[in-house]
Coordinates of C-alpha atoms and ligand atoms in Angstrom, one line a residue:
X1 CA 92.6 100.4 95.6
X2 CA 91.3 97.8 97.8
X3 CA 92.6 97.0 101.0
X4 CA 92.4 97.3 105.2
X5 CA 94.2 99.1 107.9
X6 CA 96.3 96.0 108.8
X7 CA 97.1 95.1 105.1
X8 CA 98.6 98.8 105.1
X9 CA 101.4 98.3 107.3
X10 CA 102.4 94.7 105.9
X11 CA 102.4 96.9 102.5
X12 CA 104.1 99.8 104.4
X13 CA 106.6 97.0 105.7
X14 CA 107.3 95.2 102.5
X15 CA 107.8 98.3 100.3
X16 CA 109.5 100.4 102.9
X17 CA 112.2 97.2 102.9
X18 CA 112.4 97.3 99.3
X19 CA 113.4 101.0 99.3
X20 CA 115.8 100.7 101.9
X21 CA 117.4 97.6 99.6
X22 CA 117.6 99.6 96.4
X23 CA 118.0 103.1 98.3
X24 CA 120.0 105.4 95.3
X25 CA 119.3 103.0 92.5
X26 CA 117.4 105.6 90.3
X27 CA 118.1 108.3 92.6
X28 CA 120.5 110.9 91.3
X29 CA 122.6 113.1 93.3
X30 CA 120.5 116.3 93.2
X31 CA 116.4 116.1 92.4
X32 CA 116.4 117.3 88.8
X33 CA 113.9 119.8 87.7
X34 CA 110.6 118.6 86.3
X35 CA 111.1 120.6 82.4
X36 CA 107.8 120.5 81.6
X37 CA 106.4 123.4 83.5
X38 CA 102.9 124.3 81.1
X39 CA 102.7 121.3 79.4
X40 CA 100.3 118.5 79.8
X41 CA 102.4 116.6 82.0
X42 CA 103.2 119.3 84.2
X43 CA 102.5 119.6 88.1
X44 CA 99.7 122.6 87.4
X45 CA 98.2 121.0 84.6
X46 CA 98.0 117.6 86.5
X47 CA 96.9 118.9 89.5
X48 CA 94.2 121.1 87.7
X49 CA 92.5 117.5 86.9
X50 CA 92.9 116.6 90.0
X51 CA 90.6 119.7 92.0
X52 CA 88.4 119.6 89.1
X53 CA 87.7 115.9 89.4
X54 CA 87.0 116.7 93.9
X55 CA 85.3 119.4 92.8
X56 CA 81.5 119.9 94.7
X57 CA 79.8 118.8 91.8
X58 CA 81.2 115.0 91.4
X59 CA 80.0 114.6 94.7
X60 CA 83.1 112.1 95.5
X61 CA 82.3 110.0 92.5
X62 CA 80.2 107.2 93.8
X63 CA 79.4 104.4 91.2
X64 CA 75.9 104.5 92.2
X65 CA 75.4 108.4 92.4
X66 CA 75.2 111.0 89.7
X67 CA 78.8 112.1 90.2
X68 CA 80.0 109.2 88.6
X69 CA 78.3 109.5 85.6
X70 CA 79.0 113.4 85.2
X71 CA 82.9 112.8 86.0
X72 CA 82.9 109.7 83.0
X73 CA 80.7 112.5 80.6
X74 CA 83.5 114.9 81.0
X75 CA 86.3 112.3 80.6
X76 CA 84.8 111.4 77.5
X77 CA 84.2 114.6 76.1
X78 CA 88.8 115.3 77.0
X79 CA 89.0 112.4 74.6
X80 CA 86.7 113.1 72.3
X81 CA 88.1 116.8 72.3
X82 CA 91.3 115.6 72.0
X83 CA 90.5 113.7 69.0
X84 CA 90.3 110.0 70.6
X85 CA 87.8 107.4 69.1
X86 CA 85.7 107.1 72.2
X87 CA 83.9 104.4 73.4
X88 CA 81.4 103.9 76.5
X89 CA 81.2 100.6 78.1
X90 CA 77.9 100.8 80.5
X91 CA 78.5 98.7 84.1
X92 CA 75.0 97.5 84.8
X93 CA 73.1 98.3 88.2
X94 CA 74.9 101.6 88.1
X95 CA 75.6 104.8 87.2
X96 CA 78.8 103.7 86.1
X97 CA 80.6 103.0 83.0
X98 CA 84.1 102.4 81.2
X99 CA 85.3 105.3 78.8
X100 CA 87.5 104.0 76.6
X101 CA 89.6 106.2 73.6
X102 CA 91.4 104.5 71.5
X103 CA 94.5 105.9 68.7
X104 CA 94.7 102.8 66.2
X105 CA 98.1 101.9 65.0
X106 CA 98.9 97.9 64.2
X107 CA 96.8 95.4 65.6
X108 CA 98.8 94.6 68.9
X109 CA 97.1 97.2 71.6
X110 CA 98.7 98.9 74.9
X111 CA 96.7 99.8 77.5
X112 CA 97.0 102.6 80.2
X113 CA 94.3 103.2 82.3
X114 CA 92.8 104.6 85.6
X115 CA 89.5 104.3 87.8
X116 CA 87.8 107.5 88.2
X117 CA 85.1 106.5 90.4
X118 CA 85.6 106.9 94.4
X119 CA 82.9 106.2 97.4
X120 CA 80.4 109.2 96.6
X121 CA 78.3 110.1 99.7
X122 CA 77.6 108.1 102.3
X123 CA 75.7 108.5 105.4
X124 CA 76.0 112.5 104.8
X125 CA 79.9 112.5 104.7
X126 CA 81.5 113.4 101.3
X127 CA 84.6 111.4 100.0
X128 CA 86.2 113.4 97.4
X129 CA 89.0 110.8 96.6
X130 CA 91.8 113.2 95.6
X131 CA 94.2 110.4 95.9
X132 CA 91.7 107.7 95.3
X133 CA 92.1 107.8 92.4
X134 CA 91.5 111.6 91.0
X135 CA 95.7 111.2 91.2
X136 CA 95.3 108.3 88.7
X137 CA 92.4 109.3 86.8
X138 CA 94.6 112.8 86.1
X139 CA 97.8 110.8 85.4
X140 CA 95.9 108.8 82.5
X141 CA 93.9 112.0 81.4
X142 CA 97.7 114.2 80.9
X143 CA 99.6 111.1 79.2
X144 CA 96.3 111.2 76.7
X145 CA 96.6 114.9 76.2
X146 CA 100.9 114.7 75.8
X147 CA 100.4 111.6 73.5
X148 CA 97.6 113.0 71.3
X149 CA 99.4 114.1 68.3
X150 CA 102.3 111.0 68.2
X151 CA 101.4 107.9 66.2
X152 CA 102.8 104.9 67.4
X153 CA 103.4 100.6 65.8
X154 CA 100.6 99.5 67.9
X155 CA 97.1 100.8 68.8
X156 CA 97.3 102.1 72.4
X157 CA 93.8 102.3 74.6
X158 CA 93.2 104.5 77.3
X159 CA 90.6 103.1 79.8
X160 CA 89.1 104.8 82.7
X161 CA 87.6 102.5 84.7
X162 CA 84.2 102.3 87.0
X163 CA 82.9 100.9 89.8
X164 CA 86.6 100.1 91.0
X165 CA 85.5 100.4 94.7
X166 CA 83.0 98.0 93.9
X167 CA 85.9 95.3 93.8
X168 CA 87.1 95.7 90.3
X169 CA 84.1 95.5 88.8
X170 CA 84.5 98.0 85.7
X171 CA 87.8 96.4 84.8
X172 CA 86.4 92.8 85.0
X173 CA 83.5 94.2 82.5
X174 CA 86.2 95.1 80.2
X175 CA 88.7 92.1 80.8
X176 CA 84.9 89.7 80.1
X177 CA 83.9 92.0 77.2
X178 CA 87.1 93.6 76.2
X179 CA 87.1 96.3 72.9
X180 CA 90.2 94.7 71.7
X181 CA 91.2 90.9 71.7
X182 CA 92.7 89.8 74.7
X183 CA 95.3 88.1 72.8
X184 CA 96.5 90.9 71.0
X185 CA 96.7 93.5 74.3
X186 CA 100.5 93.6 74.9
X187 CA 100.5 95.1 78.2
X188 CA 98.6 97.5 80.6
X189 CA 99.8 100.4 82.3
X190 CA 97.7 101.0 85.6
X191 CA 97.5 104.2 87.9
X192 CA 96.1 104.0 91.7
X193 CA 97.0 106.5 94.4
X194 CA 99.7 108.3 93.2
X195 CA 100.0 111.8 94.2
X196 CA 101.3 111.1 98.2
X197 CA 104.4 110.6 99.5
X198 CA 106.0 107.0 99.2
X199 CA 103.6 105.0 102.2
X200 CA 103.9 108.9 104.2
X201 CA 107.5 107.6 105.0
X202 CA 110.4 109.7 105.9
X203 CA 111.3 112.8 104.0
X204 CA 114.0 110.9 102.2
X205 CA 111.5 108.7 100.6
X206 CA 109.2 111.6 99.6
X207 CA 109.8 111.3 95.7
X208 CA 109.4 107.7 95.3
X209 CA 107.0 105.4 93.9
X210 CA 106.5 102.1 93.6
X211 CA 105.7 100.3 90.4
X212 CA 104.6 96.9 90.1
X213 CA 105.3 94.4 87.5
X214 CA 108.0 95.3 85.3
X215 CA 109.5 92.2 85.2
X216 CA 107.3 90.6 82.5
X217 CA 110.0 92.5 80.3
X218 CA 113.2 92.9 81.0
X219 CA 113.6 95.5 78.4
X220 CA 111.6 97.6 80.3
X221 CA 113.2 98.5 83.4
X222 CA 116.1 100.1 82.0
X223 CA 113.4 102.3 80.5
X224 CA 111.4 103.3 83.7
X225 CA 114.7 103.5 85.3
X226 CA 115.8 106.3 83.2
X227 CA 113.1 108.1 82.8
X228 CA 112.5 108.2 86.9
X229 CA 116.0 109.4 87.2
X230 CA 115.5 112.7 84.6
X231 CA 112.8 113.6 87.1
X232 CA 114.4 112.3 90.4
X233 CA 112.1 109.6 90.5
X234 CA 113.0 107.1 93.5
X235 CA 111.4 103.7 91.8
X236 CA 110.7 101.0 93.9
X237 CA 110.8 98.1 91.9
X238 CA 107.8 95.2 93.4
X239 CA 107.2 92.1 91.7
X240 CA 104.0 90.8 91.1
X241 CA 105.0 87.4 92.8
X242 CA 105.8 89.5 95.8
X243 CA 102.1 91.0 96.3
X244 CA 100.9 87.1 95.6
X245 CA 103.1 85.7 98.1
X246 CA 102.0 88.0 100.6
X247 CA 98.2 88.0 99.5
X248 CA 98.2 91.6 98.6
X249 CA 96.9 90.8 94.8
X250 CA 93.7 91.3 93.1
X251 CA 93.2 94.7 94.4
X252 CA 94.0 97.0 91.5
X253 CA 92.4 96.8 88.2
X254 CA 96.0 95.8 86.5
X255 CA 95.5 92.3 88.2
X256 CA 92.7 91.4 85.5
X257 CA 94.7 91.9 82.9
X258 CA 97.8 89.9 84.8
X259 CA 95.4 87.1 85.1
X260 CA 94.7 86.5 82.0
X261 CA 98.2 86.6 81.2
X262 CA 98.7 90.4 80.0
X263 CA 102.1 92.1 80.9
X264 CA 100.7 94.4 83.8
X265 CA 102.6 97.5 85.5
X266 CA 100.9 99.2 88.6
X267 CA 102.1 102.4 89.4
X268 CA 101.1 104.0 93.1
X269 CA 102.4 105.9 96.3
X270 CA 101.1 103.8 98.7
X271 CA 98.2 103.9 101.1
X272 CA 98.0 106.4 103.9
X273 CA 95.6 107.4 106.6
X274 CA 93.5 109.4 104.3
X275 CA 93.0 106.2 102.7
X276 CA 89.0 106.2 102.1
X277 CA 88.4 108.7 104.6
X278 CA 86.7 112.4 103.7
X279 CA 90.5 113.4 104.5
X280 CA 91.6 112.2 101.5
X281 CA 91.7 115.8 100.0
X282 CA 93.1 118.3 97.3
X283 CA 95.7 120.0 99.7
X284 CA 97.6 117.1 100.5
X285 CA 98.6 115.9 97.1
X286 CA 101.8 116.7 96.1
X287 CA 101.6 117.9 92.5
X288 CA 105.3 116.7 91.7
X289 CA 104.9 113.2 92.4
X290 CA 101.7 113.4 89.7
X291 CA 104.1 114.7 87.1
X292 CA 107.1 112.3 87.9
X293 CA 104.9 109.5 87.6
X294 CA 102.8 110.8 84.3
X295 CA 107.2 111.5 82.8
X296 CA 107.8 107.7 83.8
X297 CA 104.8 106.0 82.8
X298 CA 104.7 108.1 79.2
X299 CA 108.4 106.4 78.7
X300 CA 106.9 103.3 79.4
X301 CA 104.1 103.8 76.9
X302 CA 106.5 104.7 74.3
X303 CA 108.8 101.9 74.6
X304 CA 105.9 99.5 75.0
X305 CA 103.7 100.7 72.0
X306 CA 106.4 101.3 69.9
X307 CA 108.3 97.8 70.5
X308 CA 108.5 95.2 68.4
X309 CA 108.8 91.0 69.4
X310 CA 109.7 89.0 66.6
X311 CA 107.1 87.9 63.8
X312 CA 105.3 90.9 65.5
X313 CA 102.7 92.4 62.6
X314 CA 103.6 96.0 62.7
X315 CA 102.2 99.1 61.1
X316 CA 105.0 101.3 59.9
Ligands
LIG1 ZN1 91.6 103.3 93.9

C-alpha cells in the first residue's frame, strides 16, 4: 500500500466514521467461531504463510534484492504443487516478477490477487513486511489452496504481484500485458494489509475490515455481508468514489484494474504505525482477522466466478 503519515489519519478518520455509521450491520450478537480450524483457511495455516514469508531468508522481500525472487520461486512452486497452470511475468530492472496460476473454466476470468514483495533491506535495517503484505500474499496463497479442487463457470487467476512498493508497478505490467483479455476479466479481488486491527482502533472495532468497491455489484454485498457475519466479520463498506473524492486512490494494485473499468474489491485493516517500519512484524498480526478475511473473500470468489450476466458464454 502506498501512502504517508498524514494520509493515515484522513484514512483513519474517514473509515473510523463509516464504522461508527454502520456499527452492528454485519455484526452479530456473539463473535462466532472460525470452523475451519486445520484447514487452508484456518488462523494456523494462514499465519504459517505469513512467518514463512518474514522469515530470515526473504530478507523483507525487496524488488531489487534476491528475497524477492526466492519468495515469487516458492509461490510458484504452491501453485504449481497445487496443480495451477503457472505463469511468470518478469518486471524488468528487477528481481521481480508476477506469478500467475490460472484454473480455466469459461472464457470470462476472476481475479484475486496479492503483492508479495515489501522494502527488503535498506541502509542495514530489515523490513520484514508481515502486514505489508505477507497478510495478503497469505490470504491469496490459502483461498488457492481451499479452491484447488472446485471448478467453477469462469476461469479464475490468481496473481501475486511485484514491485508493488515501487508504485504499482507489477500490477501495471499485468494490466499493459495482461494473460487474459482485459475485456473478458469480470472482476478482481485485491488483498493489502490485512492481518491488524481495524486502523489500531478501539477494541470494539478489533474484528473489522474494510473492503472497497463492492458496489460495482449489488448482488454482491449481500454475499460479503453474510459470509463476514458466519465469522463475526465487522465489514466496513468504502466506496471507490469515496477514496477518489478524498484523493486516497491509485495506491493498491486493484485501482489498475478499476481504471480500466474492471469490477475491483480491495480488502485491508488499515494502516498503522508499523506501517513500513522494521516493526511491522510476525507477533503483532492477529491470525483471526487473516482467516475472516480469506472466509469473506472465498464467498466472494464463488459468487463472482460462478455468476452469470445475461448472454454471458458459460462453461457448464
Ligand atoms: Zn502493500
Amino acid at each position: 500500500m502506498l501512502g504517508d503519515v498524514g494520509l493515515r489519519r484522513i484514512i483513519g478518520h474517514i473509515l473510523l466514521v463509516l464504522a461508527c455509521s454502520c456499527k452492528g450491520g454485519s455484526r452479530g450478537g456473539t463473535t462466532p467461531v472460525i470452523e475451519d480450524r486445520s484447514g487452508p483457511l484456518s488462523a494456523e495455516s494462514l499465519m504459517a504463510d505469513v512467518e514463512f514469508f518474514c522469515s530470515e531468508m526473504f530478507k523483507g522481500r525487496g524488488s531489487y534484492q534476491a528475497g524477492s525472487k526466492l519468495a515469487s520461486n516458492h509461490i510458484s512452486e504452491e501453485f504449481e504443487r497445487l496443480g495451477y497452470k503457472v505463469l511468470r511475468q518478469p518486471i524488468r530492472g528487477r528481481h521481480a516478477e508476477n506469478i500467475i496460476a490460472i484454473k480455466r473454466g469459461g472464457d470470462q476470468a476472476v481475479v484475486v490477487s496479492a503483492h508479495h514483495d515489501h522494502l527488503g533491506v535498506r541502509s542495514g535495517q530489515l523490513y520484514p513486511g508481515a502486514d505489508d503484505n505477507a497478510s495478503g500474499l497469505a490470504v491469496l496463497l490459502g483461498i488457492a489452496r481451499s479452491r484447488a479442487a472446485r471448478s467453477y463457470g469462469h476461469t479464475v487467476i490468481f496473481i501475486s504481484f511485484g514491485a508493488e512498493e515501487d508504485g504499482l508497478v507489477g500490477s501495471g505490467v499485468y494490466v499493459h500485458d495482461p494473460l487474459w483479455p482485459l475485456a473478458k476479466t469480470r472482476a478482481v479481488i485485491n488483498f493489502d494489509m490485512v492481518g491488524r486491527n481495524f486502523f489500531e482502533a478501539g477494541a470494539d472495532q478489533a474484528e473489522a475490515a474494510a473492503v472497497v468497491g463492492l458496489e460495482f455489484d449489488e448482488t454482491l454485498g449481500p454475499v460479503a455481508e453474510k459470509a463476514a457475519s458466519e465469522v463475526g466479520l465487522h465489514l466496513i463498506r468504502v466506496p471507490a468514489r469515496l477514496l477518489e473524492l478524498f484523493t486516497l486512490h491509485d495506491r493498491t494494485d486493484d485501482w489498475w484494474f478499476r481504471r480500466q473499468g474492471i469490477g475491483a474489491i480491495h480488502f485491508s485493516t488499515g494502516l498503522h504505525n508499523d506501517y513500513h517500519q522494521g516493526t511491522d512484524t510476525t507477533e503483532k498480526i492477529r491470525p483471526g482477522q487473516l482467516a475472516r478475511v480469506a472466509h469473506t473473500a472465498a464467498a466472494l470468489l464463488d459468487a463472482l466466478a460462478n455468476s452469470r450476466r445475461k448472454g454471458d458464454p458459460f462453461k457448464h
